[in-house]
Tab-separated table of C-alpha atoms in Angstrom:
chain	number	residue	atom	x	y	z
A	1	MET	CA	70.377	121.297	79.003
A	2	THR	CA	70.191	118.757	81.970
A	3	THR	CA	71.803	115.099	81.826
A	4	THR	CA	70.215	112.721	84.738
A	5	LEU	CA	72.447	109.878	85.200
A	6	THR	CA	70.746	107.399	87.433
A	7	ASN	CA	72.724	104.055	89.663
A	8	THR	CA	70.645	101.025	89.555
A	9	ASP	CA	69.316	100.028	92.967
A	10	PRO	CA	71.720	97.981	94.591
A	11	ARG	CA	68.991	96.116	96.795
A	12	ALA	CA	67.624	94.656	93.559
A	13	ASP	CA	70.280	91.916	92.749
A	14	ASP	CA	67.583	89.726	90.038
A	15	GLY	CA	69.354	91.375	86.850
A	16	GLU	CA	66.627	93.778	86.813
A	17	HIS	CA	68.085	97.282	86.570
A	18	GLU	CA	65.339	99.621	88.038
A	19	GLN	CA	66.385	103.306	87.003
A	20	ASN	CA	65.439	104.830	90.105
A	21	ALA	CA	67.054	108.173	91.759
A	22	ARG	CA	67.610	106.963	94.970
A	23	ASP	CA	66.454	108.472	97.866
A	24	SER	CA	67.174	108.066	101.642
A	25	THR	CA	65.208	104.513	101.026
A	26	THR	CA	66.100	102.986	97.380
A	27	GLY	CA	69.555	102.957	96.697
A	28	GLY	CA	70.916	104.964	93.901
A	29	THR	CA	72.228	108.281	93.601
A	30	THR	CA	71.312	110.659	90.886
A	31	LEU	CA	74.100	113.484	89.402
A	32	GLU	CA	72.290	116.224	87.236
A	33	HIS	CA	74.827	117.883	85.130
A	34	THR	CA	73.871	121.708	84.424
A	35	GLY	CA	76.842	123.304	82.583
A	36	GLU	CA	79.529	123.045	84.934
A	37	VAL	CA	77.493	122.851	88.119
A	38	VAL	CA	76.610	119.268	89.112
A	39	ALA	CA	74.038	119.278	92.114
A	40	ARG	CA	74.426	115.301	94.316
A	41	ASP	CA	71.066	114.332	96.074
A	42	ALA	CA	72.637	111.911	97.967
A	43	THR	CA	74.169	112.743	101.558
A	44	VAL	CA	77.563	111.268	102.484
A	45	CYS	CA	78.298	110.593	106.369
A	46	VAL	CA	82.024	110.141	107.241
A	47	VAL	CA	82.389	108.451	110.571
A	48	GLY	CA	85.744	109.041	112.201
A	49	LEU	CA	87.590	112.740	111.216
A	50	GLY	CA	90.901	111.843	111.063
A	51	TYR	CA	93.751	111.946	108.575
A	52	VAL	CA	91.476	109.810	106.325
A	53	GLY	CA	87.889	110.855	106.951
A	54	LEU	CA	88.315	114.795	107.081
A	55	PRO	CA	90.864	114.931	103.486
A	56	LEU	CA	87.592	112.550	102.645
A	57	ALA	CA	84.546	114.641	104.007
A	58	VAL	CA	85.829	117.965	102.687
A	59	GLY	CA	86.562	115.654	99.750
A	60	PHE	CA	82.843	114.719	98.945
A	61	ALA	CA	81.620	118.858	100.144
A	62	GLN	CA	83.832	119.921	97.347
A	63	SER	CA	82.464	117.684	94.505
A	64	ASN	CA	78.798	119.480	95.930
A	65	TYR	CA	77.064	116.717	98.227
A	66	ARG	CA	76.035	117.487	101.879
A	67	VAL	CA	78.485	116.132	104.149
A	68	ILE	CA	77.832	114.850	107.698
A	69	GLY	CA	81.328	114.501	109.341
A	70	PHE	CA	80.990	112.331	112.382
A	71	ASP	CA	83.472	111.725	115.617
A	72	ILE	CA	82.905	110.900	118.979
A	73	ASN	CA	85.742	113.606	120.230
A	74	ASP	CA	83.846	116.722	120.775
A	75	GLU	CA	87.305	118.822	121.121
A	76	THR	CA	87.985	117.375	117.554
A	77	VAL	CA	84.355	118.257	116.224
A	78	ASP	CA	84.614	121.096	118.406
A	79	LYS	CA	87.701	122.882	116.249
A	80	LEU	CA	86.733	121.854	113.163
A	81	GLN	CA	83.249	123.672	113.253
A	82	SER	CA	85.510	126.842	114.415
A	83	GLY	CA	87.178	125.944	110.784
A	84	ILE	CA	90.672	124.593	112.641
A	85	ASP	CA	92.376	122.177	110.766
A	86	THR	CA	93.050	119.311	112.727
A	87	THR	CA	95.192	117.351	110.396
A	88	GLY	CA	97.396	120.382	108.949
A	89	ASP	CA	96.700	119.167	105.173
A	90	LEU	CA	93.724	121.378	104.578
A	91	SER	CA	92.918	124.824	104.307
A	92	SER	CA	90.771	126.196	106.707
A	93	GLU	CA	88.439	127.347	103.806
A	94	ALA	CA	87.615	123.734	102.684
A	95	ILE	CA	87.358	123.103	106.635
A	96	SER	CA	84.495	125.572	106.943
A	97	ASP	CA	82.449	124.223	103.602
A	98	ASP	CA	79.427	125.242	103.757
A	99	ASP	CA	77.882	121.681	102.841
A	100	ILE	CA	79.885	120.182	105.713
A	101	SER	CA	77.984	119.596	108.781
A	102	TYR	CA	80.472	118.327	111.647
A	103	THR	CA	78.827	116.533	114.830
A	104	SER	CA	79.644	114.090	117.695
A	105	ASN	CA	75.525	113.677	117.576
A	106	ALA	CA	75.247	110.046	116.704
A	107	GLY	CA	71.541	110.710	115.377
A	108	GLN	CA	73.056	112.696	113.026
A	109	ILE	CA	74.322	109.328	111.431
A	110	SER	CA	70.595	108.382	109.703
A	111	GLU	CA	70.745	111.376	107.735
A	112	GLY	CA	73.427	109.347	105.766
A	113	ASP	CA	72.516	107.820	102.668
A	114	TYR	CA	76.191	106.729	102.473
A	115	VAL	CA	77.888	106.147	106.003
A	116	ILE	CA	81.837	106.094	105.335
A	117	ILE	CA	83.853	104.293	108.343
A	118	THR	CA	86.992	105.690	108.451
A	119	VAL	CA	88.395	104.590	112.006
A	120	PRO	CA	91.740	103.821	113.321
A	121	THR	CA	92.876	99.676	113.097
A	122	PRO	CA	95.830	99.713	115.239
A	123	ILE	CA	97.562	96.481	116.533
A	124	ASP	CA	97.689	95.653	120.035
A	125	ASP	CA	101.273	94.848	122.506
A	126	ASP	CA	101.044	91.460	120.274
A	127	ASP	CA	101.498	92.568	117.182
A	128	GLN	CA	97.468	91.797	116.866
A	129	PRO	CA	94.591	93.818	115.219
A	130	ASP	CA	92.632	95.395	116.996
A	131	LEU	CA	89.298	95.917	115.616
A	132	SER	CA	87.400	96.819	118.320
A	133	TYR	CA	87.178	100.489	116.535
A	134	VAL	CA	85.535	99.184	114.107
A	135	GLU	CA	83.229	97.319	115.765
A	136	GLN	CA	81.921	99.923	117.919
A	137	ALA	CA	81.551	102.215	114.668
A	138	GLY	CA	79.668	99.126	113.435
A	139	ARG	CA	77.095	99.015	116.104
A	140	THR	CA	76.820	102.948	116.482
A	141	VAL	CA	75.905	103.497	112.502
A	142	GLY	CA	73.530	100.125	112.957
A	143	SER	CA	71.792	101.463	115.909
A	144	ARG	CA	70.806	105.065	113.917
A	145	MET	CA	71.183	104.070	110.061
A	146	ASP	CA	68.021	104.000	107.837
A	147	PRO	CA	67.214	101.001	105.431
A	148	GLY	CA	68.613	101.611	102.165
A	149	THR	CA	72.161	103.103	103.873
A	150	THR	CA	75.051	101.632	102.017
A	151	VAL	CA	77.446	101.229	104.673
A	152	ILE	CA	81.219	101.457	103.518
A	153	LEU	CA	84.611	100.774	105.298
A	154	GLU	CA	87.834	102.309	104.300
A	155	SER	CA	89.638	101.390	107.559
A	156	THR	CA	92.986	99.091	106.959
A	157	VAL	CA	91.625	95.525	107.662
A	158	TYR	CA	92.756	92.268	106.796
A	159	PRO	CA	90.822	89.676	104.140
A	160	GLY	CA	87.181	89.097	105.438
A	161	THR	CA	87.039	91.564	108.228
A	162	THR	CA	84.009	93.746	106.512
A	163	GLU	CA	81.494	90.106	106.497
A	164	GLU	CA	82.977	88.926	109.847
A	165	VAL	CA	83.070	91.904	111.643
A	166	LEU	CA	81.594	95.153	110.524
A	167	VAL	CA	78.357	93.386	108.984
A	168	PRO	CA	77.229	91.584	112.578
A	169	ALA	CA	77.997	94.903	114.567
A	170	LEU	CA	75.482	96.560	111.538
A	171	GLU	CA	72.743	93.682	111.772
A	172	ASP	CA	72.958	93.298	115.693
A	173	ALA	CA	72.388	96.954	116.277
A	174	SER	CA	69.710	97.595	113.495
A	175	ASP	CA	67.500	94.697	113.484
A	176	LEU	CA	68.131	94.751	109.889
A	177	THR	CA	69.879	92.283	107.794
A	178	ALA	CA	72.668	93.205	104.848
A	179	GLY	CA	71.768	92.565	101.018
A	180	GLU	CA	68.443	93.188	101.511
A	181	ASP	CA	67.967	96.215	104.186
A	182	PHE	CA	71.133	97.677	103.678
A	183	PHE	CA	73.776	97.776	101.872
A	184	VAL	CA	77.809	96.957	102.318
A	185	GLY	CA	80.751	97.951	100.214
A	186	TYR	CA	84.684	98.426	100.816
A	187	SER	CA	87.262	100.822	99.565
A	188	PRO	CA	90.536	100.604	101.251
A	189	GLU	CA	91.977	104.444	101.825
A	190	ARG	CA	94.608	106.096	100.072
A	191	ALA	CA	95.356	108.645	102.173
A	192	THR	CA	98.715	110.345	102.187
A	193	PRO	CA	99.550	112.514	104.619
A	194	GLY	CA	101.932	116.044	104.042
A	195	ASP	CA	102.265	114.467	99.996
A	196	PRO	CA	99.814	117.614	98.053
A	197	GLU	CA	100.324	115.806	94.875
A	198	HIS	CA	98.582	112.102	95.827
A	199	GLY	CA	95.080	113.941	97.729
A	200	LEU	CA	91.979	111.997	97.145
A	201	ALA	CA	90.808	112.885	93.950
A	202	ASP	CA	94.804	112.159	92.427
A	203	VAL	CA	94.667	108.225	93.458
A	204	ILE	CA	92.760	105.903	91.657
A	205	LYS	CA	90.569	104.512	94.410
A	206	VAL	CA	89.840	100.739	94.717
A	207	VAL	CA	86.169	100.079	95.747
A	208	SER	CA	84.420	96.457	96.042
A	209	GLY	CA	80.396	95.849	97.180
A	210	GLN	CA	78.530	92.688	98.418
A	211	ASN	CA	77.220	91.877	94.608
A	212	GLU	CA	77.551	93.484	91.990
A	213	LYS	CA	74.756	96.187	91.717
A	214	VAL	CA	76.462	97.420	95.225
A	215	LEU	CA	79.665	97.858	93.427
A	216	GLU	CA	78.738	99.654	90.502
A	217	ASP	CA	76.578	102.304	92.893
A	218	VAL	CA	79.955	102.547	95.189
A	219	ALA	CA	81.786	103.088	92.069
A	220	THR	CA	79.725	105.681	90.806
A	221	LEU	CA	80.018	107.650	94.052
A	222	TYR	CA	83.610	107.712	94.217
A	223	GLU	CA	84.069	108.086	90.382
A	224	SER	CA	82.182	111.037	91.226
A	225	VAL	CA	84.843	111.838	93.206
A	226	VAL	CA	88.053	110.605	92.874
A	227	ASP	CA	89.617	112.433	88.924
A	228	ALA	CA	91.943	109.581	88.950
A	229	GLY	CA	89.100	106.830	88.549
A	230	VAL	CA	88.337	103.464	90.461
A	231	HIS	CA	88.845	100.021	90.221
A	232	ARG	CA	86.267	97.842	90.395
A	233	ALA	CA	87.664	94.218	92.631
A	234	PRO	CA	85.885	91.109	92.323
A	235	SER	CA	84.903	90.738	96.371
A	236	ILE	CA	85.169	92.302	99.002
A	237	SER	CA	87.953	90.265	100.372
A	238	VAL	CA	90.172	91.331	97.502
A	239	ALA	CA	89.827	94.837	98.107
A	240	GLU	CA	91.059	94.204	101.687
A	241	ALA	CA	94.036	92.040	101.209
A	242	SER	CA	94.852	94.929	98.390
A	243	LYS	CA	95.246	97.450	101.141
A	244	VAL	CA	97.592	95.534	103.103
A	245	VAL	CA	99.924	94.074	100.438
A	246	GLU	CA	100.480	97.428	99.258
A	247	ASN	CA	102.065	98.422	102.938
A	248	ALA	CA	103.495	94.886	103.116
A	249	GLN	CA	105.260	95.222	99.990
A	250	ARG	CA	107.100	98.335	100.936
A	251	ASP	CA	107.763	97.128	104.081
A	252	VAL	CA	109.799	93.832	103.138
A	253	ASN	CA	111.737	96.150	100.120
A	254	ILE	CA	112.509	98.726	103.253
A	255	ALA	CA	113.636	95.995	105.359
A	256	PHE	CA	115.834	94.792	102.361
A	257	VAL	CA	117.828	97.735	101.825
A	258	ASN	CA	117.872	98.908	105.671
A	259	GLU	CA	119.358	95.221	106.171
A	260	LEU	CA	121.745	95.872	102.721
A	261	SER	CA	122.764	98.960	104.442
A	262	MET	CA	124.040	97.471	107.773
A	263	ALA	CA	125.986	94.610	105.889
A	264	LEU	CA	128.014	97.336	103.333
A	265	GLU	CA	128.956	99.194	106.520
A	266	ARG	CA	130.326	96.299	108.443
A	267	MET	CA	132.671	95.940	104.481
A	268	ASP	CA	132.781	99.663	104.811
A	269	VAL	CA	131.169	100.335	102.119
A	270	ASP	CA	128.826	102.981	101.146
A	271	ALA	CA	125.324	101.424	100.683
A	272	HIS	CA	124.145	104.856	99.271
A	273	ALA	CA	126.518	104.804	96.593
A	274	VAL	CA	126.002	100.723	96.017
A	275	LEU	CA	122.248	102.097	95.729
A	276	GLU	CA	123.132	104.817	93.358
A	277	ALA	CA	125.301	102.505	91.012
A	278	ALA	CA	122.869	99.718	91.251
A	279	GLY	CA	119.995	101.909	90.231
A	280	THR	CA	121.278	102.613	86.613
A	281	LYS	CA	119.749	99.374	85.817
A	282	TRP	CA	116.487	100.031	84.112
A	283	ASN	CA	114.558	97.257	86.339
A	284	PHE	CA	116.104	98.291	89.550
A	285	HIS	CA	113.059	99.694	92.204
A	286	ASP	CA	114.544	102.629	94.287
A	287	TYR	CA	114.235	102.229	98.042
A	288	ARG	CA	115.983	103.661	100.565
A	289	PRO	CA	117.250	102.742	104.219
A	290	GLY	CA	115.542	104.405	107.121
A	291	LEU	CA	112.649	104.523	109.737
A	292	VAL	CA	109.720	103.242	109.680
A	293	GLY	CA	107.202	104.921	111.139
A	294	GLY	CA	103.309	105.957	111.136
A	295	HIS	CA	99.874	104.314	110.836
A	296	CYS	CA	100.528	101.790	107.631
A	297	ILE	CA	103.444	100.191	106.244
A	298	PRO	CA	104.654	99.294	110.434
A	299	VAL	CA	101.045	98.056	110.543
A	300	ASP	CA	99.628	96.206	107.890
A	301	PRO	CA	101.932	93.079	107.555
A	302	TYR	CA	100.363	92.198	111.275
A	303	PHE	CA	96.672	92.333	109.348
A	304	LEU	CA	97.951	90.219	106.663
A	305	ALA	CA	100.403	87.751	109.024
A	306	HIS	CA	97.502	87.427	111.564
A	307	ARG	CA	94.890	86.475	109.097
A	308	SER	CA	97.769	83.923	106.860
A	309	ALA	CA	98.534	81.896	109.649
A	310	ARG	CA	94.788	81.784	110.839
A	311	GLU	CA	94.495	79.572	107.616
A	312	GLY	CA	97.758	77.792	109.438
A	313	PHE	CA	100.365	78.942	107.037
A	314	GLU	CA	103.224	81.345	108.534
A	315	PRO	CA	104.531	84.596	106.001
A	316	ASP	CA	107.702	84.080	106.914
A	317	LEU	CA	109.606	86.435	104.635
A	318	VAL	CA	106.920	89.276	106.005
A	319	LYS	CA	107.891	88.727	109.241
A	320	THR	CA	111.534	88.801	108.700
A	321	GLY	CA	110.965	92.522	107.015
A	322	ARG	CA	109.222	93.542	110.452
A	323	ALA	CA	111.545	92.203	112.149
A	324	VAL	CA	114.551	93.787	110.504
A	325	ASN	CA	112.842	96.977	110.335
A	326	GLU	CA	111.750	97.584	114.081
A	327	SER	CA	115.100	96.618	114.582
A	328	VAL	CA	116.173	100.011	112.619
A	329	PRO	CA	116.111	102.350	116.113
A	330	GLU	CA	118.595	100.152	118.174
A	331	HIS	CA	120.903	100.431	114.963
A	332	ILE	CA	120.575	104.281	114.624
A	333	ALA	CA	121.211	104.379	118.301
A	334	ASP	CA	124.307	102.046	118.373
A	335	LEU	CA	125.362	104.700	114.862
A	336	THR	CA	125.070	107.947	117.766
A	337	ILE	CA	126.737	106.040	120.307
A	338	LYS	CA	129.872	105.542	118.097
A	339	ALA	CA	130.036	109.052	116.913
A	340	LEU	CA	129.924	110.323	120.090
A	341	ASN	CA	132.673	107.167	121.238
A	342	ASP	CA	134.799	108.436	117.963
A	343	CYS	CA	134.790	112.248	119.211
A	344	HIS	CA	135.954	111.193	122.961
A	345	LYS	CA	132.825	112.235	124.307
A	346	THR	CA	131.294	110.845	127.840
A	347	LEU	CA	127.865	109.058	126.766
A	348	ARG	CA	126.541	110.016	130.642
A	349	ASP	CA	127.705	113.597	129.825
A	350	SER	CA	126.824	114.135	125.827
A	351	ARG	CA	123.721	116.213	124.842
A	352	VAL	CA	122.201	114.920	121.453
A	353	LEU	CA	119.734	117.168	119.621
A	354	VAL	CA	116.781	115.379	117.493
A	355	LEU	CA	116.302	117.037	114.292
A	356	GLY	CA	112.495	115.645	113.262
A	357	LEU	CA	110.523	114.212	115.622
A	358	SER	CA	107.213	113.226	113.331
A	359	TYR	CA	106.940	109.931	111.505
A	360	LYS	CA	107.804	111.625	107.823
A	361	PRO	CA	109.147	114.656	106.727
A	362	GLY	CA	106.261	117.715	105.768
A	363	VAL	CA	103.852	116.440	108.700
A	364	GLY	CA	103.769	117.101	112.861
A	365	ASP	CA	101.886	113.656	113.474
A	366	ILE	CA	104.414	111.850	115.663
A	367	ARG	CA	102.145	109.409	116.611
A	368	SER	CA	103.702	105.638	115.399
A	369	SER	CA	106.996	107.745	114.724
A	370	LYS	CA	110.033	105.045	115.087
A	371	VAL	CA	112.011	108.327	116.544
A	372	ALA	CA	110.855	107.626	119.853
A	373	ASP	CA	112.369	104.201	119.800
A	374	VAL	CA	115.518	105.711	118.891
A	375	VAL	CA	115.219	108.588	122.037
A	376	ASP	CA	114.501	105.380	124.063
A	377	GLU	CA	117.664	103.404	123.181
A	378	LEU	CA	119.475	106.172	123.438
A	379	ALA	CA	118.138	106.998	127.213
A	380	GLU	CA	119.276	103.447	127.901
A	381	TYR	CA	122.889	105.015	127.649
A	382	SER	CA	122.005	107.554	130.148
A	383	VAL	CA	122.599	110.029	127.282
A	384	ASP	CA	120.682	113.335	127.694
A	385	VAL	CA	118.371	114.086	124.360
A	386	GLU	CA	116.251	117.172	123.387
A	387	GLY	CA	114.289	117.464	120.528
A	388	PHE	CA	113.024	119.580	117.197
A	389	ASP	CA	110.532	119.847	115.021
A	390	PRO	CA	109.246	122.536	112.936
A	391	PHE	CA	105.776	121.015	112.661
A	392	ALA	CA	105.237	118.568	115.781
A	393	ASP	CA	102.914	120.129	118.707
A	394	THR	CA	105.515	120.591	121.901
A	395	ASP	CA	102.758	119.028	124.667
A	396	ALA	CA	102.190	116.112	122.862
A	397	VAL	CA	105.991	115.530	122.141
A	398	GLN	CA	106.749	115.931	125.677
A	399	ASP	CA	104.128	113.400	126.731
A	400	ALA	CA	104.805	110.919	123.682
A	401	PHE	CA	108.857	110.815	123.810
A	402	SER	CA	109.206	111.860	127.431
A	403	LEU	CA	112.348	114.597	126.373
A	404	GLU	CA	112.928	118.360	126.412
A	405	THR	CA	111.736	119.476	123.348
A	406	GLN	CA	113.464	123.324	121.966
A	407	GLU	CA	110.805	126.051	121.026
A	408	SER	CA	113.394	127.652	118.601
A	409	LEU	CA	116.448	125.466	116.939
A	410	SER	CA	119.514	126.086	119.218
A	411	PHE	CA	122.844	124.089	119.214
A	412	GLU	CA	124.243	125.882	122.037
A	413	GLY	CA	125.712	123.036	124.052
A	414	ILE	CA	125.248	120.212	122.015
A	415	ASP	CA	127.460	117.412	121.042
A	416	ALA	CA	125.828	115.662	118.085
A	417	VAL	CA	123.216	116.615	115.999
A	418	LEU	CA	121.028	113.318	114.927
A	419	LEU	CA	118.678	114.305	111.711
A	420	ALA	CA	115.910	111.688	111.962
A	421	THR	CA	113.087	113.220	109.840
A	422	PRO	CA	114.473	115.077	107.265
A	423	HIS	CA	112.421	117.721	106.775
A	424	ALA	CA	112.627	120.560	104.200
A	425	GLU	CA	113.670	122.974	106.355
A	426	PHE	CA	116.787	120.789	107.635
A	427	GLU	CA	117.775	120.598	104.138
A	428	GLN	CA	118.690	124.380	104.427
A	429	LEU	CA	121.330	124.259	107.688
A	430	ASP	CA	124.611	125.708	107.000
A	431	LEU	CA	126.894	122.940	108.442
A	432	GLU	CA	130.062	124.944	108.374
A	433	VAL	CA	127.643	127.542	111.169
A	434	VAL	CA	126.118	124.809	112.688
A	435	ALA	CA	129.347	122.907	113.350
A	436	ALA	CA	130.958	125.980	114.718
A	437	GLU	CA	127.573	126.603	117.891
A	438	LEU	CA	128.211	122.823	118.706
A	439	GLU	CA	131.134	121.497	121.442
A	440	ASP	CA	134.228	120.515	120.331
A	441	CYS	CA	134.252	117.612	117.777
A	442	PRO	CA	130.844	118.126	116.533
A	443	ALA	CA	128.692	114.193	115.656
A	444	LEU	CA	126.237	114.657	113.121
A	445	ILE	CA	124.071	111.493	112.721
A	446	ASP	CA	122.095	111.702	109.430
A	447	VAL	CA	119.781	109.048	109.228
A	448	THR	CA	118.488	109.007	105.634
A	449	GLY	CA	121.603	111.291	104.069
A	450	THR	CA	120.225	114.438	103.582
A	451	PHE	CA	123.725	116.095	103.225
A	452	GLU	CA	126.716	114.622	101.177
A	453	GLU	CA	129.857	112.622	103.876
A	454	ALA	CA	132.428	115.298	102.337
A	455	THR	CA	130.527	118.168	103.193
A	456	ALA	CA	129.670	117.372	106.494
A	457	ALA	CA	133.521	116.238	107.188
A	458	ASP	CA	134.354	119.555	105.598
A	459	ALA	CA	132.514	121.146	108.231
A	460	GLY	CA	134.393	119.361	110.666
A	461	PHE	CA	131.753	117.251	111.581
A	462	VAL	CA	132.136	113.081	112.872
A	463	TYR	CA	129.590	111.704	110.275
A	464	ARG	CA	127.326	108.086	110.340
A	465	ARG	CA	124.421	107.303	108.204
A	466	LEU	CA	122.448	104.585	107.401
């Protein structure tokens, strides 16, 4: 028995429900269920094959869609065509799915019934949103897409970006009109690198569209690949805002415990013990102090602040939270200097080994890692710093951090160990063995408190943590 589910044509916004399957010039999608086999007639083109786009392309391919994976980086495309995972989160089998065609040929974008844009949205040196990638992607897609295409932006942006930046770029490059000749939606990415339990299929997807029929079309598309289901936002701007609010909330909460740890340190009170005690109350939220790096939490609050300031309102709490978290690398460097002083070490003759250089445990991504800021702060004191990370690429680390890196872990000649990114591999270290390999009176700066202070002290370390 075969059941065909057909979406409404999103071009028809007059209240009529046309039950026609989508082809390259209409606007629905046909899902044919034959037993356990699901065939997808629509082609999905993913523009940008990074940590967001590549898992998305793989997810659609695994749900039996034909997928075009487009990226302007020829090296990235060459690796993917060879079955090499450029993110470290996927299997070679998933990358080599026959339903994905990787290309740097923009002409193939025209084959997409749905074009999903997942390009970076960084901030510039003045902490202002850089939307140049979104605008350029819009022009590239617009110059190639066919009438009837639905374009969905997943990049993190401030409210209004899709309609103020992306749509004009698409229209200018295509000579088509949004809402008549092509259709636009927004669905914020919720990728979590290094977390296999929260992949594309496992996290509720927020979706939106420029009208009700586009919304339903986009919702049906994502429902076919996201087992957790979708949340239909009432407007594109609501969906855009939801993303920056998610991470601004986390940033403010982490800033609170970071500031708390600094205050309690001066009172000679153990911040971790305080949080453990406070956490016994049922409605206490469990956040821990630490470095705030990556591509989302340290960036998204600036998008919210920028858009708010345009309307004449300064979100002081959001901005203060950012300032607190940006001060943490300097504080960690200060803890390291104090520990070396406690050991009566001469700073310019001291060697510090930084364990973990990526922005979060379990991944090798060093972009936007705040560990680099800690290294820079220590360099101001002429401390000799070297690093080791079991996940990060050594050449990339040397270029980004300007420090010597170890190919294999060695503590010989080291005065202090700074455990910055607590990869699970470091939890297995025997502190007594490590202390025996270090110089006299070794120091351990355990940023997130991976080890108990008593255990470190018994091993002979001078111990510091946030």
